[in-house]
Short mmCIF file of C-alpha atoms in Angstrom, two decimals:
data_model
loop_
_atom_site.label_atom_id
_atom_site.label_comp_id
_atom_site.label_asym_id
_atom_site.label_seq_id
_atom_site.Cartn_x
_atom_site.Cartn_y
_atom_site.Cartn_z
CA MET T 29 0.19 -16.62 19.64
CA ASN T 30 1.93 -13.25 19.85
CA LYS T 31 -0.09 -10.13 19.24
CA ILE T 32 0.15 -9.46 15.50
CA ILE T 33 0.05 -5.87 14.24
CA LEU T 34 0.91 -3.91 11.09
CA VAL T 35 1.40 -0.14 10.76
CA VAL T 36 1.95 1.73 7.46
CA HIS T 37 2.68 5.27 6.32
CA GLY T 38 2.39 7.01 2.97
CA GLY T 39 4.57 10.03 3.63
CA ALA T 40 4.48 13.09 5.87
CA GLY T 41 4.44 16.82 5.16
CA THR T 42 2.19 19.83 4.73
CA ILE T 43 -0.96 17.80 4.24
CA THR T 44 -3.91 20.00 5.08
CA LYS T 45 -7.68 19.65 4.82
CA GLN T 46 -7.75 22.81 2.73
CA SER T 47 -5.85 21.19 -0.10
CA MET T 48 -7.58 17.83 0.14
CA THR T 49 -10.70 17.04 -1.89
CA PRO T 50 -13.14 14.35 -0.62
CA GLU T 51 -12.20 12.23 -3.65
CA LYS T 52 -8.47 12.47 -2.90
CA GLU T 53 -9.04 11.78 0.79
CA LYS T 54 -11.04 8.67 -0.12
CA ALA T 55 -8.38 7.52 -2.58
CA TYR T 56 -5.54 7.91 -0.04
CA THR T 57 -7.60 6.15 2.66
CA GLU T 58 -8.34 3.29 0.27
CA GLY T 59 -4.66 3.02 -0.71
CA LEU T 60 -3.56 2.73 2.90
CA THR T 61 -6.34 0.24 3.67
CA VAL T 62 -5.30 -1.97 0.74
CA ALA T 63 -1.72 -1.96 2.09
CA LEU T 64 -2.86 -2.88 5.60
CA GLU T 65 -5.05 -5.73 4.35
CA ALA T 66 -2.28 -7.09 2.10
CA GLY T 67 0.07 -7.37 5.07
CA TYR T 68 -2.55 -8.55 7.53
CA LYS T 69 -3.50 -11.50 5.31
CA ILE T 70 0.06 -12.77 5.77
CA LEU T 71 0.27 -12.11 9.50
CA LYS T 72 -3.13 -13.71 10.14
CA ASN T 73 -1.88 -16.93 8.53
CA ARG T 74 1.20 -16.95 10.75
CA GLY T 75 3.36 -15.49 7.99
CA SER T 76 6.46 -13.47 8.78
CA SER T 77 6.59 -9.77 9.57
CA LEU T 78 9.18 -9.47 6.78
CA ASP T 79 6.69 -10.80 4.23
CA ALA T 80 3.95 -8.61 5.69
CA VAL T 81 5.88 -5.33 5.44
CA SER T 82 7.12 -6.27 1.94
CA ALA T 83 3.59 -6.98 0.72
CA ALA T 84 2.23 -3.76 2.23
CA VAL T 85 4.96 -1.61 0.69
CA VAL T 86 4.55 -3.25 -2.75
CA THR T 87 0.91 -2.14 -2.86
CA LEU T 88 1.97 1.42 -1.98
CA GLU T 89 4.73 1.39 -4.61
CA ASP T 90 2.14 0.28 -7.20
CA ASN T 91 -0.27 3.05 -6.17
CA PRO T 92 0.51 6.26 -8.15
CA LEU T 93 -0.77 8.42 -5.30
CA PHE T 94 2.29 7.73 -3.17
CA ASN T 95 5.87 8.89 -3.78
CA ALA T 96 7.41 5.45 -4.27
CA GLY T 97 7.51 3.20 -7.33
CA LYS T 98 4.82 4.41 -9.72
CA GLY T 99 4.13 8.05 -8.82
CA SER T 100 7.67 8.81 -7.67
CA VAL T 101 8.85 12.39 -7.90
CA PHE T 102 11.25 13.71 -10.55
CA THR T 103 14.89 14.68 -10.00
CA SER T 104 16.43 17.87 -11.39
CA GLU T 105 17.22 15.85 -14.51
CA GLY T 106 13.59 14.79 -14.95
CA LYS T 107 14.23 11.20 -13.89
CA ASN T 108 12.62 9.02 -11.21
CA GLU T 109 15.38 7.83 -8.88
CA MET T 110 14.14 5.47 -6.16
CA ASP T 111 15.46 3.97 -2.94
CA ALA T 112 14.23 1.28 -0.53
CA SER T 113 15.33 -0.68 2.51
CA ILE T 114 14.15 -3.52 4.73
CA MET T 115 15.34 -4.94 8.04
CA ASP T 116 14.62 -8.15 9.97
CA GLY T 117 14.36 -7.63 13.74
CA LYS T 118 15.11 -11.28 14.45
CA THR T 119 18.44 -11.60 12.64
CA ARG T 120 19.16 -7.90 12.21
CA LYS T 121 19.91 -8.65 8.60
CA ALA T 122 19.08 -5.80 6.25
CA GLY T 123 18.91 -4.98 2.56
CA ALA T 124 18.67 -1.73 0.60
CA VAL T 125 18.88 -0.29 -2.92
CA ALA T 126 19.40 3.33 -3.91
CA SER T 127 19.33 5.43 -7.10
CA VAL T 128 17.44 2.82 -9.12
CA ASN T 129 15.10 3.84 -11.94
CA THR T 130 13.84 0.73 -13.74
CA ILE T 131 13.08 -1.79 -10.97
CA LYS T 132 9.28 -1.91 -10.76
CA ASN T 133 9.28 -2.62 -7.00
CA PRO T 134 12.42 -1.31 -5.27
CA ILE T 135 11.39 -2.93 -1.96
CA LYS T 136 11.59 -6.37 -3.61
CA ALA T 137 15.14 -5.53 -4.69
CA ALA T 138 16.03 -4.48 -1.14
CA ARG T 139 14.70 -7.82 0.10
CA LEU T 140 16.81 -9.65 -2.50
CA VAL T 141 19.93 -7.82 -1.36
CA MET T 142 19.18 -8.95 2.19
CA ASP T 143 18.33 -12.56 1.28
CA LYS T 144 20.63 -13.29 -1.66
CA SER T 145 23.73 -11.14 -1.30
CA PRO T 146 26.42 -10.66 1.34
CA HIS T 147 25.77 -6.92 1.20
CA VAL T 148 23.38 -4.46 2.82
CA LEU T 149 23.22 -1.58 0.31
CA MET T 150 23.57 -1.75 -3.49
CA THR T 151 23.11 1.27 -5.77
CA GLY T 152 22.43 2.27 -9.38
CA LYS T 153 23.37 -0.03 -12.28
CA GLY T 154 24.76 -2.75 -10.00
CA ALA T 155 21.54 -2.93 -8.01
CA ILE T 156 19.48 -3.05 -11.22
CA ARG T 157 21.67 -5.81 -12.69
CA PHE T 158 21.41 -7.82 -9.44
CA ALA T 159 17.61 -7.43 -9.45
CA GLN T 160 17.36 -8.45 -13.12
CA GLU T 161 19.62 -11.49 -12.65
CA ASN T 162 17.37 -12.58 -9.79
CA GLY T 163 14.21 -12.33 -11.82
CA LEU T 164 12.69 -9.09 -10.62
CA GLU T 165 10.47 -7.16 -13.04
CA ILE T 166 12.39 -4.42 -14.86
CA VAL T 167 10.26 -1.74 -16.54
CA ASP T 168 10.90 1.23 -18.78
CA SER T 169 11.44 4.34 -16.65
CA SER T 170 8.31 5.86 -18.28
CA TYR T 171 6.27 3.41 -16.15
CA PHE T 172 6.91 5.63 -13.12
CA HIS T 173 5.64 8.81 -14.77
CA THR T 174 2.53 10.55 -13.44
CA ASP T 175 1.35 13.96 -14.65
CA PHE T 176 0.77 15.09 -11.06
CA ARG T 177 4.44 14.58 -10.14
CA TYR T 178 5.65 15.93 -13.49
CA ASP T 179 3.67 19.16 -12.95
CA GLN T 180 5.07 19.36 -9.40
CA TRP T 181 8.58 19.11 -10.87
CA GLN T 182 7.89 21.84 -13.43
CA LYS T 183 6.69 24.09 -10.61
CA SER T 184 9.87 23.34 -8.62
CA ILE T 185 12.03 24.27 -11.60
CA LYS T 186 10.13 27.53 -12.04
CA HIS T 187 10.78 28.47 -8.41
CA ASP T 188 14.28 26.91 -8.51
CA LYS T 189 13.34 24.97 -5.38
CA ILE T 190 13.32 21.40 -4.07
CA GLN T 191 10.12 19.95 -2.58
CA LEU T 192 9.51 17.28 0.02
CA ASP T 193 7.01 14.79 -1.38
CA HIS T 194 4.02 16.23 0.47
CA SER T 195 4.91 19.87 0.81
CA GLY T 196 3.14 20.98 -2.31
CA ASP T 197 0.54 22.79 -0.22
CA LYS T 198 3.24 24.95 1.30
CA ASP T 199 3.94 28.33 -0.29
CA PRO T 200 6.89 27.83 -2.71
CA LYS T 201 8.85 30.27 -0.52
CA GLY T 202 8.77 27.49 2.10
CA TRP T 203 10.30 24.93 -0.21
CA LEU T 204 13.99 24.04 0.01
CA LYS T 205 16.64 26.02 -1.84
CA THR T 206 18.51 24.14 -4.53
CA GLU T 207 21.77 25.58 -3.26
CA THR T 208 22.72 26.19 0.36
CA GLU T 209 23.03 29.88 1.12
CA LYS T 210 26.35 31.17 -0.16
CA LYS T 211 28.19 32.23 2.98
CA PHE T 212 30.38 35.20 2.22
CA GLY T 213 33.32 35.95 4.47
CA THR I 8 7.95 7.92 0.88
CA VAL I 9 6.02 4.86 2.07
CA GLY I 10 6.76 2.38 4.82
CA ALA I 11 5.53 -0.45 7.01
CA VAL I 12 6.42 -2.03 10.36
CA ALA I 13 5.01 -5.31 11.66
CA LEU I 14 5.06 -7.79 14.55
CA ASP I 15 4.24 -11.39 13.61
CA ALA I 16 2.84 -14.37 15.49
CA ASN I 17 6.34 -15.57 16.34
CA GLY I 18 7.23 -12.28 17.97
CA ASN I 19 9.48 -11.12 15.13
CA LEU I 20 9.63 -7.46 14.09
CA ALA I 21 10.38 -6.07 10.62
CA ALA I 22 10.53 -2.64 8.96
CA ALA I 23 10.46 -1.55 5.30
CA THR I 24 10.67 1.87 3.58
CA SER I 25 10.51 2.90 -0.11
CA THR I 26 10.68 6.31 -1.74
CA GLY I 27 10.99 8.45 -4.83
CA GLY I 28 12.83 11.13 -2.81
CA MET I 29 12.42 14.90 -3.27
CA THR I 30 11.09 16.75 -6.31
CA ASN I 31 13.91 18.44 -8.26
CA LYS I 32 16.57 16.83 -6.06
CA LYS I 33 20.12 16.81 -7.32
CA TRP I 34 21.17 13.83 -9.40
CA GLY I 35 22.39 10.97 -7.15
CA ARG I 36 21.04 12.55 -3.96
CA ILE I 37 20.11 9.88 -1.44
CA GLY I 38 17.80 10.48 1.52
CA ASP I 39 17.32 8.40 4.67
CA SER I 40 15.05 5.72 3.19
CA PRO I 41 17.75 3.27 2.00
CA ILE I 42 19.99 3.96 5.00
CA ILE I 43 19.63 1.36 7.74
CA GLY I 44 19.52 3.10 11.11
CA ALA I 45 18.34 6.39 9.60
CA GLY I 46 15.12 5.64 7.67
CA THR I 47 14.62 1.98 8.58
CA TYR I 48 15.55 -0.14 11.58
CA ALA I 49 14.32 -3.35 13.28
CA ASN I 50 15.52 -5.16 16.40
CA ASN I 51 13.45 -7.84 18.16
CA ASN I 52 14.67 -6.56 21.51
CA THR I 53 13.26 -3.08 21.01
CA CYS I 54 11.23 -1.99 17.97
CA ALA I 55 10.82 -1.68 14.21
CA VAL I 56 10.82 1.84 12.72
CA SER I 57 10.10 3.37 9.28
CA CYS I 58 10.60 7.10 8.68
CA THR I 59 9.39 9.78 6.26
CA GLY I 60 10.32 13.43 5.89
CA HIS I 61 13.32 15.62 5.19
CA GLY I 62 15.88 12.87 4.71
CA GLU I 63 19.03 14.89 5.40
CA TYR I 64 17.91 15.47 9.01
CA PHE I 65 16.87 11.85 9.49
CA ILE I 66 20.35 10.77 8.34
CA ARG I 67 22.22 13.18 10.59
CA ASP I 68 20.05 12.34 13.58
CA VAL I 69 20.14 8.59 12.85
CA VAL I 70 16.46 8.69 13.73
CA ALA I 71 15.32 5.06 13.40
CA TYR I 72 18.25 3.63 15.39
CA ASP I 73 18.11 6.44 17.96
CA ILE I 74 14.55 5.46 18.93
CA SER I 75 15.64 1.84 19.37
CA ALA I 76 18.73 2.89 21.37
CA LEU I 77 16.69 5.06 23.77
CA MET I 78 14.53 2.01 24.45
CA GLU I 79 17.49 -0.34 24.83
CA TYR I 80 19.86 1.78 26.91
CA LYS I 81 17.58 4.30 28.66
CA LYS I 82 14.60 1.91 28.95
CA LEU I 83 12.23 4.53 27.51
CA SER I 84 8.86 3.30 26.23
CA LEU I 85 8.36 3.29 22.46
CA LYS I 86 6.10 6.32 22.66
CA ASP I 87 8.50 8.30 24.85
CA ALA I 88 11.49 7.41 22.68
CA ALA I 89 9.63 8.49 19.54
CA GLU I 90 8.49 11.74 21.15
CA GLU I 91 12.04 12.50 22.27
CA VAL I 92 13.51 12.01 18.81
CA VAL I 93 10.73 13.29 16.51
CA MET I 94 9.12 16.04 18.58
CA LYS I 95 12.25 17.36 20.30
CA LYS I 96 15.55 16.46 18.63
CA LEU I 97 14.30 16.68 15.03
CA VAL I 98 12.27 19.82 15.69
CA THR I 99 15.28 21.50 17.32
CA ASP I 100 17.38 20.62 14.26
CA GLY I 101 14.64 21.77 11.87
CA GLY I 102 13.84 18.33 10.48
CA GLU I 103 10.22 17.90 9.32
CA GLY I 104 8.59 14.48 9.12
CA GLY I 105 7.44 11.48 11.08
CA ILE I 106 7.86 7.82 11.96
CA ILE I 107 5.79 4.70 12.46
CA ALA I 108 7.04 2.11 14.91
CA VAL I 109 5.96 -1.05 16.74
CA ASP I 110 7.67 -2.69 19.71
CA LYS I 111 8.15 -6.31 20.72
CA ASP I 112 4.97 -6.21 22.83
CA GLY I 113 2.82 -4.94 19.99
CA ASN I 114 2.62 -1.32 21.16
CA TYR I 115 2.78 1.09 18.23
CA THR I 116 3.16 4.80 17.56
CA MET I 117 2.70 7.10 14.59
CA THR I 118 4.62 10.22 15.68
CA PHE I 119 5.11 13.20 13.35
CA ASN I 120 5.97 16.89 13.66
CA SER I 121 4.63 17.88 10.22
CA GLU I 122 1.06 19.05 9.53
CA GLY I 123 0.01 15.63 8.35
CA MET I 124 1.10 12.07 7.67
CA TYR I 125 -0.68 9.39 5.65
CA ARG I 126 -0.82 6.50 8.12
CA GLY I 127 -2.79 3.47 9.22
CA VAL I 128 -2.80 0.44 11.49
CA ILE I 129 -4.45 -2.99 11.46
CA THR I 130 -4.63 -4.85 14.76
CA ALA I 131 -4.85 -8.57 15.54
CA ASP I 132 -8.66 -8.51 15.35
CA GLY I 133 -8.45 -7.15 11.79
CA LYS I 134 -9.68 -3.71 12.75
CA VAL I 135 -8.34 -0.94 10.43
CA TRP I 136 -7.68 2.69 11.36
CA VAL I 137 -6.41 5.26 8.80
CA GLY I 138 -5.41 8.88 9.40
CA ILE I 139 -4.17 11.81 7.30
CA TYR I 140 -4.19 15.03 9.30
CA LYS I 141 -2.83 15.84 12.76
#
């Protein structure tokens, strides 16, 4: 039997001990552990790596701590716009969805695009319709709301900046400008 | 952003990435996560990769595919290919973030140039390791 292994991530950025409380650290560690165990259960029973990565990502999308699914950040219009993709190393087939805001688990929609459509990437209303027609759970966009991300968005608006999902610890001066510098001739 | 890469008992690799994007991003802005080759890539001959970070740079540098290509054409190891792309090319271009990847032999790497990355691995014996800071 080949060596089975699963690796996950929950986002990168200015994540420092200073800003982390023991409770938060424990919650993030638990969230990642749940994801690893969800995928490992599949691999251990000779399931596919595709099913393992899907299962792991679904648990992270359902965990409001992480910027995906529930707990996603807010756009400049105060919406949650999500994206996801998946790829099979054996067949090199791939599926992705972008700019969706009512599919409970975007990674499941990406998998559907790979398995049940001739396409690789579907966006917006078309992607949502495809997901709905194939039985995926569609939720009201309020499902994705978390106060933590909403407050982060309010802070971004105040500083007229854009933030990477884990750069909240950085000084707002370090956040991204909403407009590229105007280059004057 | 969240992601996972895996190698199964049949030797098949897979990668998956999902994200809410950037806070206060412009309407319709897309990052690297749904873009195959940028935020997600898998090829049984080389590796499976999932990325997280400043998406615009990961798109321009075609990060996930670039790591696979360095392995395929320059025969770099997974670790060396990831270092080359994440710790040199991305840093030179100003792109902050990281990747997780596993190769066809079960070697893995969690390479990032930011101050931290939420990450974890579970090996064949069921042992779990989770990390947050550098």
